[in-house]
Each structure stands twice: as C-alpha cells, then as structure tokens.
Tab-separated table of C-alpha atoms in Angstrom:
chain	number	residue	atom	x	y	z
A	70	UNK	CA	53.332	-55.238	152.831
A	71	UNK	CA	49.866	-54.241	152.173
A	72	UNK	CA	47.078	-56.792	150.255
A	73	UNK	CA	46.798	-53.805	147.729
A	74	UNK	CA	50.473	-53.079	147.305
A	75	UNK	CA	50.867	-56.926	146.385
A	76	UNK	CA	48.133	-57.343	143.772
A	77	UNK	CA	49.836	-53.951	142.347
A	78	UNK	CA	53.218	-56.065	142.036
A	79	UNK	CA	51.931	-59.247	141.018
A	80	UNK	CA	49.934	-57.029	138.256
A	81	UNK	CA	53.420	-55.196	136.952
A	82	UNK	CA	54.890	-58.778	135.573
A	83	UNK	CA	56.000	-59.109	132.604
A	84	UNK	CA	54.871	-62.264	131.258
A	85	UNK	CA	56.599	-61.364	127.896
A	86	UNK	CA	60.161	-61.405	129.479
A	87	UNK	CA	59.452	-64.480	131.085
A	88	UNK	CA	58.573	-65.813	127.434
A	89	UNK	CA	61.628	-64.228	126.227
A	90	UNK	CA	63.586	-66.012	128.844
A	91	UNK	CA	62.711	-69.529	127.326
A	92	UNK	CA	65.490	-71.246	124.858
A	93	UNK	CA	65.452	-69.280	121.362
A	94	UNK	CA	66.335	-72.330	120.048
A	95	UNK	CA	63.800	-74.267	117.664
A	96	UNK	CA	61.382	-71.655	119.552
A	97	UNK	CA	57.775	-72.121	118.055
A	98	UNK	CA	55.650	-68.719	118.085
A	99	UNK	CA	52.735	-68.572	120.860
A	100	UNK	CA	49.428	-68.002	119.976
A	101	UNK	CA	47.638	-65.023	121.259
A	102	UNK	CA	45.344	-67.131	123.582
A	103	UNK	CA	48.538	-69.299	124.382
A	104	UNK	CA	50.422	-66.138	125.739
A	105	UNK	CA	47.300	-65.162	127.754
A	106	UNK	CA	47.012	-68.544	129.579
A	107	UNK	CA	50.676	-68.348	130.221
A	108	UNK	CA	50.217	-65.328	131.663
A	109	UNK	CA	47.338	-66.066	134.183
A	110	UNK	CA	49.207	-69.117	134.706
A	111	UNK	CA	52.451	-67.059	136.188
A	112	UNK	CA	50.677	-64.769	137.923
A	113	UNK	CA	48.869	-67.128	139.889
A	114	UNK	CA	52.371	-69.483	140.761
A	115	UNK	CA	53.464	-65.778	142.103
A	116	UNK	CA	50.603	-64.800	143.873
A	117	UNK	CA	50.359	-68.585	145.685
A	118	UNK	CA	54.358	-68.676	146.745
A	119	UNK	CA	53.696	-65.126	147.946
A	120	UNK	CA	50.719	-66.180	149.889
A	121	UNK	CA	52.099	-69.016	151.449
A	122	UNK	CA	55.265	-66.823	152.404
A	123	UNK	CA	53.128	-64.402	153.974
A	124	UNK	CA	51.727	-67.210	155.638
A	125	UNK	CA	54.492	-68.711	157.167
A	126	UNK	CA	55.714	-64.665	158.200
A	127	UNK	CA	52.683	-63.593	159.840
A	128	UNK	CA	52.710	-67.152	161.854
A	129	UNK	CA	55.836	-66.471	163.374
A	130	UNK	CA	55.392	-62.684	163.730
A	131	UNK	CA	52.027	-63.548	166.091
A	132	UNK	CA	54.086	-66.301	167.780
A	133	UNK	CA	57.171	-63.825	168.162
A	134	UNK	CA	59.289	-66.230	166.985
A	135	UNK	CA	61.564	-67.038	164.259
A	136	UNK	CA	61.182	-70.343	162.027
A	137	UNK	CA	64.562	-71.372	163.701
A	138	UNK	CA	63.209	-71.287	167.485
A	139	UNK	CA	59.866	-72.824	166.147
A	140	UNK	CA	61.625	-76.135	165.682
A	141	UNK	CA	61.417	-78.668	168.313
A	142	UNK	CA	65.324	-78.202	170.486
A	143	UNK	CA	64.240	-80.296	173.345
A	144	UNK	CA	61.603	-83.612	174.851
A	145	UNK	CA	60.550	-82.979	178.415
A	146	UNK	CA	59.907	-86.565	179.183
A	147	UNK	CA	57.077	-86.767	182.578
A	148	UNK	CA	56.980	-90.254	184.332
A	149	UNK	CA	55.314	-91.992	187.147
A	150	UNK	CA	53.481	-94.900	185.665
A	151	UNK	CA	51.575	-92.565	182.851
A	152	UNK	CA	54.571	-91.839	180.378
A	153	UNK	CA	54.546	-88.403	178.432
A	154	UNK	CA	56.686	-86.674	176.025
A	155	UNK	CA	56.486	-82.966	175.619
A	156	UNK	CA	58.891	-81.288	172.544
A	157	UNK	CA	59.516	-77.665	172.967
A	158	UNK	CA	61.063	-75.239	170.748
A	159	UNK	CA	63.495	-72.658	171.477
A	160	UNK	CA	61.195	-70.463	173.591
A	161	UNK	CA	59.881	-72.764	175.676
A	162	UNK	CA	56.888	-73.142	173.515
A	163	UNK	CA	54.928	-76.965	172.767
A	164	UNK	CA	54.884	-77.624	169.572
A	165	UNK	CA	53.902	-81.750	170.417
A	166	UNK	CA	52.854	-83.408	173.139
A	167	UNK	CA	52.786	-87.456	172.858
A	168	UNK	CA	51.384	-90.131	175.284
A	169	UNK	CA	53.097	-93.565	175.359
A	170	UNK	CA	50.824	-95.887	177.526
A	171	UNK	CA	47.106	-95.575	177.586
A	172	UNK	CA	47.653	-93.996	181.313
A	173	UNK	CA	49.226	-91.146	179.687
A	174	UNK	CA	46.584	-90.575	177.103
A	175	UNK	CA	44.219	-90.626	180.326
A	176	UNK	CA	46.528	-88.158	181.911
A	177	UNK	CA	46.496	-85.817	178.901
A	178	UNK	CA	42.715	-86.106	178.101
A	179	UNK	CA	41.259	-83.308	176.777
A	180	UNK	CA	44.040	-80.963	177.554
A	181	UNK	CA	45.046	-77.941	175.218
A	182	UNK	CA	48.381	-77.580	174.790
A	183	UNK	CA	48.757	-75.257	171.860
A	184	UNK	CA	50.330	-72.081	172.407
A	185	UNK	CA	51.380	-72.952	175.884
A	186	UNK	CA	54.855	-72.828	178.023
A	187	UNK	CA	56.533	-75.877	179.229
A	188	UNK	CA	55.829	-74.341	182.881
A	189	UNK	CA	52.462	-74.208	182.094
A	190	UNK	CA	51.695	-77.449	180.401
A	191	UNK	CA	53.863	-79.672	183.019
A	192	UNK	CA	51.654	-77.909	186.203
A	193	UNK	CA	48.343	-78.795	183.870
A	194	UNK	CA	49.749	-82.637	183.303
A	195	UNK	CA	50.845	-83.417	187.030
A	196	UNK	CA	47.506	-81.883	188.233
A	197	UNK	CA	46.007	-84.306	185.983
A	198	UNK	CA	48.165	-86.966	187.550
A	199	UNK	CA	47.341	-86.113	191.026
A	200	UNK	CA	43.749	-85.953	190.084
A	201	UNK	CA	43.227	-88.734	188.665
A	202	UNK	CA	45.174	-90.844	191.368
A	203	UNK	CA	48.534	-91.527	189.318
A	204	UNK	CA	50.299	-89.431	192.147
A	205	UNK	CA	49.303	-90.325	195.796
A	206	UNK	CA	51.208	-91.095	198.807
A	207	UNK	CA	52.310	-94.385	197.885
A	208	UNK	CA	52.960	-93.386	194.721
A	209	UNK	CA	55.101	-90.410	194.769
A	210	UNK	CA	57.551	-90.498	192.874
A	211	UNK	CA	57.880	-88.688	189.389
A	212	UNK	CA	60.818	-88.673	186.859
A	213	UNK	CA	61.821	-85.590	185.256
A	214	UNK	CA	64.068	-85.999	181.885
A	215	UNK	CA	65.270	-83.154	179.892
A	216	UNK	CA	66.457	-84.524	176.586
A	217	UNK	CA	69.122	-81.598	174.492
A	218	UNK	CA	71.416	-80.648	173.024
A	219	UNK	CA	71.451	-77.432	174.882
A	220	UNK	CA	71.699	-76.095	178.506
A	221	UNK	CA	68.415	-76.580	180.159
A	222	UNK	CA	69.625	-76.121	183.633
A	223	UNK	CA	67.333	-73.066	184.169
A	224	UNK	CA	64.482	-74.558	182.487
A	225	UNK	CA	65.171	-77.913	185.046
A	226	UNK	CA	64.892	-75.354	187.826
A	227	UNK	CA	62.381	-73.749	187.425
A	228	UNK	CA	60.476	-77.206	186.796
A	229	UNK	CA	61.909	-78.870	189.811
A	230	UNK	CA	60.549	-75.641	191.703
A	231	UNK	CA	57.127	-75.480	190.152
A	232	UNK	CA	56.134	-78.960	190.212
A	233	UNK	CA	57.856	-79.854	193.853
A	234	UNK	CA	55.117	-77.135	195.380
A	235	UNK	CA	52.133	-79.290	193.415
A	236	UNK	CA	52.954	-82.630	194.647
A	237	UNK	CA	53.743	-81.278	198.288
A	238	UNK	CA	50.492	-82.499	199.580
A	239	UNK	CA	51.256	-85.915	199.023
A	240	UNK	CA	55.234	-85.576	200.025
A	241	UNK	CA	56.397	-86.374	196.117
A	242	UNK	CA	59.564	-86.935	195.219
A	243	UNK	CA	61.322	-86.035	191.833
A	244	UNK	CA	63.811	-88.111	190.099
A	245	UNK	CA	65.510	-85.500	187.420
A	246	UNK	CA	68.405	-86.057	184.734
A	247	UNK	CA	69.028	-84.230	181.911
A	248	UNK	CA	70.516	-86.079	178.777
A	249	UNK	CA	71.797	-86.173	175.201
A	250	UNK	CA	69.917	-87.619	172.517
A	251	UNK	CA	71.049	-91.133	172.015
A	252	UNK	CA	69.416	-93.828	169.449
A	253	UNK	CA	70.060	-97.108	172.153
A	254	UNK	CA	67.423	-94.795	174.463
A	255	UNK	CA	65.227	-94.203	171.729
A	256	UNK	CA	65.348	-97.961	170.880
A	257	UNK	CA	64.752	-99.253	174.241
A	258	UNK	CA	61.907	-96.403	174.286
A	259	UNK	CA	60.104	-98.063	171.147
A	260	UNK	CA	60.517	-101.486	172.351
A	261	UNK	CA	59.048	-101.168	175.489
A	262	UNK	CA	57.119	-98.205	174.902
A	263	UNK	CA	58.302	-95.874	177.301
A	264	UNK	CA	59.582	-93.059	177.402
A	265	UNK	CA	63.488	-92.163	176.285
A	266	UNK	CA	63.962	-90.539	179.719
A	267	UNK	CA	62.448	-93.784	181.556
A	268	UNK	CA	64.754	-95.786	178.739
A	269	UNK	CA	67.498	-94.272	180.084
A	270	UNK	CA	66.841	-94.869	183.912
A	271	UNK	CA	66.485	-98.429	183.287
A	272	UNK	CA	69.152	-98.802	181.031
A	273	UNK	CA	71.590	-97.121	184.154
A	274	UNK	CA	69.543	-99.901	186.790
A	275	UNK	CA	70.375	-102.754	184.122
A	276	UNK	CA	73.353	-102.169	184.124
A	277	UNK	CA	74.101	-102.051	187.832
A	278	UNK	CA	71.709	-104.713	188.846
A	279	UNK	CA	72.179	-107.475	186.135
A	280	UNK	CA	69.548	-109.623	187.516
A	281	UNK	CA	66.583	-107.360	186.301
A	282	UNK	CA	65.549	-107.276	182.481
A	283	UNK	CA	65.269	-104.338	180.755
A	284	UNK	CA	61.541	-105.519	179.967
A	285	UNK	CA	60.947	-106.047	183.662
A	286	UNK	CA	62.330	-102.920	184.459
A	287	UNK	CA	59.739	-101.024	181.684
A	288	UNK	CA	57.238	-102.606	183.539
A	289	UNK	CA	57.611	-100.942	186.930
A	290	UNK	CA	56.718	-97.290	188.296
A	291	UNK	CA	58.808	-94.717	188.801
A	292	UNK	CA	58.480	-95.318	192.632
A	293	UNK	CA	59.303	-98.790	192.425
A	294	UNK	CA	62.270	-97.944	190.171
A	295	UNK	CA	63.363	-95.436	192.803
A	296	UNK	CA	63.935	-97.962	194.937
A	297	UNK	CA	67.091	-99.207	192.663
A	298	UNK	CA	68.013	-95.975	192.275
A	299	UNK	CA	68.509	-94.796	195.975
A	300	UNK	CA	69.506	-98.585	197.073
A	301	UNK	CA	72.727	-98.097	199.092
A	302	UNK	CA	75.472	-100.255	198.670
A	303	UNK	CA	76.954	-102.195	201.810
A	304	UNK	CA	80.397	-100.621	201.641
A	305	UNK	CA	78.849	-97.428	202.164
A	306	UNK	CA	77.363	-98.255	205.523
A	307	UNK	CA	74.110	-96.790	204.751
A	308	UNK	CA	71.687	-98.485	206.599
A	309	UNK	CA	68.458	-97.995	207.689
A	310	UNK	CA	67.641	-100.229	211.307
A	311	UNK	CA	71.218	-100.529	212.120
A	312	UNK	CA	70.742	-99.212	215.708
A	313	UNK	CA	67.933	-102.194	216.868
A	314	UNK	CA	70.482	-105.081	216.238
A	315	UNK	CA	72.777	-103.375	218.688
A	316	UNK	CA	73.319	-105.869	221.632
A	317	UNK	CA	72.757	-103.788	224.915
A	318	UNK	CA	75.864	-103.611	227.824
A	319	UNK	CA	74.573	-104.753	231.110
A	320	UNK	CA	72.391	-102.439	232.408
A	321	UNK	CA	71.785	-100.136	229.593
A	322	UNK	CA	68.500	-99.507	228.176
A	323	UNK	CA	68.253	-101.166	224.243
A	324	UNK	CA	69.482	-99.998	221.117
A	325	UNK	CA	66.314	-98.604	219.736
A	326	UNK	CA	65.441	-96.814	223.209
A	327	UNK	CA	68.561	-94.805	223.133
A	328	UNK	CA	68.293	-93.799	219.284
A	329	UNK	CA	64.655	-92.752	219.870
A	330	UNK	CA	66.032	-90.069	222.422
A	331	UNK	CA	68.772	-88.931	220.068
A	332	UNK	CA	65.851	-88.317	217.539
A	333	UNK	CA	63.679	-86.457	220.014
A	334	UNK	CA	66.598	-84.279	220.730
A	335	UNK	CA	66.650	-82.803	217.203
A	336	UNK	CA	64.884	-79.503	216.288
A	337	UNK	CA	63.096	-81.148	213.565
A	338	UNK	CA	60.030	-82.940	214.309
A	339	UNK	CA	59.159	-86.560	212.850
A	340	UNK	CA	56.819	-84.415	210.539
A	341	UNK	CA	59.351	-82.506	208.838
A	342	UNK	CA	62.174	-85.146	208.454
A	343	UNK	CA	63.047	-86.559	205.490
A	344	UNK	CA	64.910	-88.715	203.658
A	345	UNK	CA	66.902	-90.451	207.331
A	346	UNK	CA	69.813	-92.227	206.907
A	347	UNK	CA	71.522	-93.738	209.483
A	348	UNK	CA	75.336	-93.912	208.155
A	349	UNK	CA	76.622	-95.416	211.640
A	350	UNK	CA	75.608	-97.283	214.627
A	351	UNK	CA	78.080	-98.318	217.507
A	352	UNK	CA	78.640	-98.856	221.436
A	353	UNK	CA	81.797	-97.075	222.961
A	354	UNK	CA	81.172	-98.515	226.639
A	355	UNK	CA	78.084	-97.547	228.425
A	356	UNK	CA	77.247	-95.094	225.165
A	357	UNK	CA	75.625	-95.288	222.033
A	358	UNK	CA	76.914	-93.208	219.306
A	359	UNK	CA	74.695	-92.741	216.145
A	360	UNK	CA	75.549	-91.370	213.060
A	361	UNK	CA	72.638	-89.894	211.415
A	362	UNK	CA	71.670	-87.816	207.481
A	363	UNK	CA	68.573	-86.197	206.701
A	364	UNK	CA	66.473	-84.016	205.266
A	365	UNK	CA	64.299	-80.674	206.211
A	366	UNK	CA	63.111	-78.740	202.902
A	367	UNK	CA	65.819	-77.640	200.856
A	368	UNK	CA	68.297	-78.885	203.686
A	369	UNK	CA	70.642	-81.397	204.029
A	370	UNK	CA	71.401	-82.067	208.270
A	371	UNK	CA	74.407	-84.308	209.564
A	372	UNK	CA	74.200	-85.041	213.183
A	373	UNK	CA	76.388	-87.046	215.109
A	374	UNK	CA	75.218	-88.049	218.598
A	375	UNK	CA	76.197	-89.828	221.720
A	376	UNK	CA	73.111	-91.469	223.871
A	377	UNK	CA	74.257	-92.531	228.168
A	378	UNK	CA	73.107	-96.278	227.868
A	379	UNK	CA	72.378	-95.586	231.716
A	380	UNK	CA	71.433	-92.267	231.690
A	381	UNK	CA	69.776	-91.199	228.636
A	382	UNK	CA	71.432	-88.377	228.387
A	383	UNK	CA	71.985	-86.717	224.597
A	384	UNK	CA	75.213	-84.902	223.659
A	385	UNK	CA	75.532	-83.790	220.249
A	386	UNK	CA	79.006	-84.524	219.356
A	387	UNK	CA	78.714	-82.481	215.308
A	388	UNK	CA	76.155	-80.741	213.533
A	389	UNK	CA	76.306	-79.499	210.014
A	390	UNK	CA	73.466	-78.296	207.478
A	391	UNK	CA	74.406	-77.612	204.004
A	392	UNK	CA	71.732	-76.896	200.930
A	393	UNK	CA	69.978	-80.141	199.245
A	394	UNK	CA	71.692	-80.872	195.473
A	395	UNK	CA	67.876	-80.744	194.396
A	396	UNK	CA	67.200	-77.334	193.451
A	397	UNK	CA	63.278	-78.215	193.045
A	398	UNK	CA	62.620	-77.747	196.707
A	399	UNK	CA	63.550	-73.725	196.633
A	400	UNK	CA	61.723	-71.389	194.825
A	401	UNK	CA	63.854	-68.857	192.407
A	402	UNK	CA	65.091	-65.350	194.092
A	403	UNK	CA	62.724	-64.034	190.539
A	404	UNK	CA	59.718	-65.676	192.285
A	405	UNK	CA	60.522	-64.243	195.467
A	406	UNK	CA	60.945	-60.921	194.411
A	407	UNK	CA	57.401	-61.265	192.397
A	408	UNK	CA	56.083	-62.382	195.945
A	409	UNK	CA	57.168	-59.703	197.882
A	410	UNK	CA	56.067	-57.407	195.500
A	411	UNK	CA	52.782	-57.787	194.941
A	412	UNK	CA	52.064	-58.766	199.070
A	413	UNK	CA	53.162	-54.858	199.486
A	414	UNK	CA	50.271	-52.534	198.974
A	415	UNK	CA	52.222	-49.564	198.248
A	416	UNK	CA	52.368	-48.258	195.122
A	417	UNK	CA	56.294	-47.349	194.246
A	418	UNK	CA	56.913	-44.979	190.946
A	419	UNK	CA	60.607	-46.804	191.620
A	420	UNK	CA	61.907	-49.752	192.955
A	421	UNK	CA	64.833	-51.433	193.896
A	422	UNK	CA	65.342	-54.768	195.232
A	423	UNK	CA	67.889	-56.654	197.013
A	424	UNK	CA	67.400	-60.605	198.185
A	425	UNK	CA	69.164	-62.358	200.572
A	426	UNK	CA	68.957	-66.350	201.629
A	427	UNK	CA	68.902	-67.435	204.822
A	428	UNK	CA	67.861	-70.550	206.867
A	429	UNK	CA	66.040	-70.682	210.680
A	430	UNK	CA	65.489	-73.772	212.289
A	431	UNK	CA	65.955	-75.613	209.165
A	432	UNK	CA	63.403	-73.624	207.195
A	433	UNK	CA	65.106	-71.509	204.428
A	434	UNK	CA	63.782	-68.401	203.719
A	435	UNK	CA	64.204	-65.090	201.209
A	436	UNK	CA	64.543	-61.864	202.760
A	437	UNK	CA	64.015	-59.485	200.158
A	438	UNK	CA	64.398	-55.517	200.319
A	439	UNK	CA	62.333	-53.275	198.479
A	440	UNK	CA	63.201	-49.608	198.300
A	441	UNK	CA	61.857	-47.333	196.186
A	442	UNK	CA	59.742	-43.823	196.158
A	443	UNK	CA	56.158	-43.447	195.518
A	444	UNK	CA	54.294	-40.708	193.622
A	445	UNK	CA	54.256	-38.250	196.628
A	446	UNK	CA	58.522	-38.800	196.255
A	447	UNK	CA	58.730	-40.192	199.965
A	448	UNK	CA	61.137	-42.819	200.174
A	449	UNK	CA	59.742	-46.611	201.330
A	450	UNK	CA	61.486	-49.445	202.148
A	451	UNK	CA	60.096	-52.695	202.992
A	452	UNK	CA	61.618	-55.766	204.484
A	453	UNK	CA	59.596	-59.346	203.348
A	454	UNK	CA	60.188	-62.888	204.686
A	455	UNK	CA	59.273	-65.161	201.922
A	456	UNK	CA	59.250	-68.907	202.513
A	457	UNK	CA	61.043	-70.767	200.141
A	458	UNK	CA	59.564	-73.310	199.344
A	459	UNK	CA	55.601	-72.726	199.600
A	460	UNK	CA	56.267	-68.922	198.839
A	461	UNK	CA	54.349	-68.092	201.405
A	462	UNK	CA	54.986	-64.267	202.950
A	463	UNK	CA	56.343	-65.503	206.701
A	464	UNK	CA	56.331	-61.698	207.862
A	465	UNK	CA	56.407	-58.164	206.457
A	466	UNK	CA	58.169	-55.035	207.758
A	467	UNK	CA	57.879	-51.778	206.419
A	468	UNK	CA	61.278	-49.627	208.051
C-alpha cells in the first residue's frame, strides 16, 4: 500500500460515527471545537498503529521472514575457555549473541553480528578464538551445544564440517551434543556463569565422577574437561601403554620394540593417526598380539596384529575401517558438488550431477560427475576428485 493511498484512507474516517458509537446514555453534546480535537485525535491513533504495522511488515519483508521465524528457536552455545551464546531464529538468522566470561567478550570484540547466518558468525567467532590464542595446540578442544526444541541435525553438520576445516591447523577437536531446554542447566549456567551447553557437560561429569564439584568443574577448559569425557573405564580394557609392561619370553626383543613394528607396518603414518587406542595387549608364546583403534580423517581403523618376539615379523591377523560417528570431519556432498563446479572452466547451459563416496588409503574422497551440454549443444562430462575434508580438488578428468 502506497504512502498516498494511506493518507487517502486515514482522510475518509468518519469521526462522527465514531462519536455516534459512544453510550447514548446521559450523552452530553460536543462542542464544535470538541468534535474537531476528537477528530485529529483519531486520526492520528490510526495513522500511528498503521505506521508501526507497516513497520513491523516491511522489517520482515526485507528480512524475508515471517514474525514467527524471527523469534529466537534455538542457543548455539561455543566453548573452549571463552563461553558464548548465539540465539538464532528459524532461518538460521542471529538475532543475539551473549558473552559469559570476560574471555568471551574478548572473543566477540568488535564483531557484527546483525543480519548474519549461524555458519557465518561461528567461522567469524572461532577465528577470533584462534587468533587471539584461545585455540592452540594445547588447547584444542571446543564444545559445540545445540540447545532446541527442534531437529538441528543438519544445522550440527554443517557446523561440525565448517568449523573442523578452521581449527585443522592446530589438530582441534570438537565436543558436540545437542539438547533440550532444561531450567537445572540454565541454573547451573547462572551460578557459575557458563554456558547451558558447558552446564550440561559438567552436570553429565558430576555425575559420573562424584569427587569433582560442579564449581570445580565450571572452572576448567573444555580440553581439560575432555579429559573426563573420553576417560576409559578399566572394564573396557582401553588402555593406552599397555604393551611396555609386557614382560618379554626369553629371547624376545621387549614389549615396546615389537609394538613399534606393528605400528610401522600400518599405511598410516604417525602424522595422520589419531585418536590410538590400544584395546589389547598379550603374549601367545614367542608372539605379541596387539589389539589396536584409531583414527585417519573421517575414519575409524581396527587392526589386530601379531609381532615374532624373535623375528619381528608383522602379520595382520584383521583389518576393518568403518566411517567416524563425527560427521564434522567430512564435508557435505552440497559442498562438494559446489567444488567441483566451479574448479571446471566450462561453461554448461545444463548440468547434471551425480556424487559418489569413496575412501583410498584411508583418505575419503567425493567423486562427483558432472554432465551437461554447453551453448554449442556438445555434450561434457567431467569426472572431479574432491577431498573430503579440506575440499581440496585431488584430480580432474574431463571424459
């Protein structure tokens, strides 16, 4: 609706009726200068509830929006010693951002959120971390919580994804949960002043470990809290140095000796190994036989090996590789296709696109396949390797 078109309808009121519409009863008559006061007076109520309506529309029109998405439907908690709460509404959108230690106002500085994605405002805040030192090598780890009500597995993806590739450099880890909105968390949270996603993970440690207070818990980073959190327990057999308290047979070479060949026997480097466990450790005569899980990327490897005490010789008795539970380490088959598309130079009046996942030597890559026709109508098909985790095109064919 036009400016002009409403001071035409605000102008066509009948002040009269309104008049008219007041209780007849013991009804007094209005003086001429009364009625016009009265009059002025309604027309301006009408004209500043139809201002502030057109207000409140053309907001949401520029945002694309509706007033229902505008409100806040989920926190986005960011932790590593620097605390941060991020409320979203239902288009990914900020609409507040809140520090709750004076490391997390140093994190947020002078950043301008308004107007911005979640995507885009968590790379700006953990570049601010990394900048500023809050994320280094010994302090790598950074919790994730998704507080809603709704679904926000795709939104934790492509989070895990984004912000996995920024803290690369300095081998992060992320600690991620998604969870309802519960008042003990949001106590705890003001108590301590944390955040409701770090109340949470303390709460869970608490409650395992009963020596620890939930005020020394609030205390500690993320990476010393992670310590808790991936702490095996001895039934499990999960042990780290198992191997070296191995008492050598006669004439066998030590413990540690034998489980240094098994590792050198592995594809994987020392470099790209993660995340070793060593489940088992035993002797079955003049051979060692370790047990062993880790990680490569996105990959989970189980290896069983047998080491000649006398010998030296490695036979690898099982083998398995199966995807990592942490979908933050592979990029999203929409990113690859974006990838592959803009590291081909042709330009296609069609397209089609097919992706496939793969894995070689414990790197897992996209292959994706892009057919299409160009503006001459000749057919072109393309055939791109894209890493999946750095994104990085590993080779490009065009068939």
């Amino acid at each position: 609706m036009r400016k002009e078109y409403l001071f035409e309808e605000l102008s066509s009121i009948d002040t009269d009726l309104i008049l008219e519409a007041a209780p007849c009863e013991n009804k007094k008559r209005t003086s001429r200068k009364g009625r016009i006061i009265m009059r002025y007076a309604a027309i301006c109520a009408s004209l500043a509830l139809m201002i502030v309506a057109a207000g409140v529309f053309v907001h949401f029109q520029n945002k694309n929006i509706t007033p229902v998405d505008y409100a806040p439907v989920a926190k986005i908690c960011f932790d590593v010693n620097p605390g941060i709460e991020v409320e979203i509404d239902g288009n990914n959108i900020v609409v507040h951002v809140k520090a709750v230690n004076s490391d997390g106002e140093n994190v947020i500085g002078g950043i301008d959120f308004k107007g911005k994605t979640i995507e885009e405002a968590s790379l700006e805040l953990v570049e601010s971390m990394l900048e500023k030192g809050y994320i280094n090598k010994e302090t790598n780890y950074l919790l994730l919580t998704i507080e809603s009500e709704r679904d926000m597995q795709e939104l934790e993806d492509k989070l895990m994804s984004k912000i996995a590739v920024s803290i690369k450099e300095v081998n992060g880890k992320i600690i991620v949960q998604q969870i309802d909105k519960d008042a003990e968390n949001s106590e705890i949270a003001d108590m301590y002043g944390i955040t409701v996603g770090k109340a949470k993970l303390i709460k869970g440690i608490a409650e395992k470990y009963t020596e620890k207070t939930l005020e020394e818990l609030s205390k500690m980073t993320v990476t010393e809290l992670s310590g808790f959190v991936y702490k095996k327990e001895e039934k499990t057999e999960l042990v780290f140095d198992y191997p070296y308290e191995i008492k050598a047979p006669e004439g066998c070479m030590a413990a540690s000796e034998a489980f240094d060949l098994a590792m050198r026997s592995l594809e994987h480097s020392a470099e790209e190994i993660r995340d070793l466990m060593i489940r088992k450790a035993g002797i079955n005569g003049e051979d060692y036989e370790f047990d062993i899980y880790y990680r490569v990327l996105s990959y989970n490897w189980h290896v069983t090996f047998s080491v000649n005490g006398k010998t030296g010789n490695v036979t690898v008795l099982n083998k398995e590789c199966s995807r990592s539970p942490y979908p933050g380490f592979v990029i999203s088959h929409p990113d690859a296709h974006d990838i592959a598309v803009d590291g081909v130079k042709d330009i296609f009046l069609t397209i089609e696109l097919t992706t496939t996942d793969t894995d070689t030597n414990g790197v897992p890559h996209y292959i994706v396949r892009i057919m299409g026709k160009n503006y001459d109508n000749e057919n072109i098909e393309y055939v791109v390797f894209v890493d999946a985790v750095t994104g990085d095109i590993l080779e490009m064919r065009k068939e």
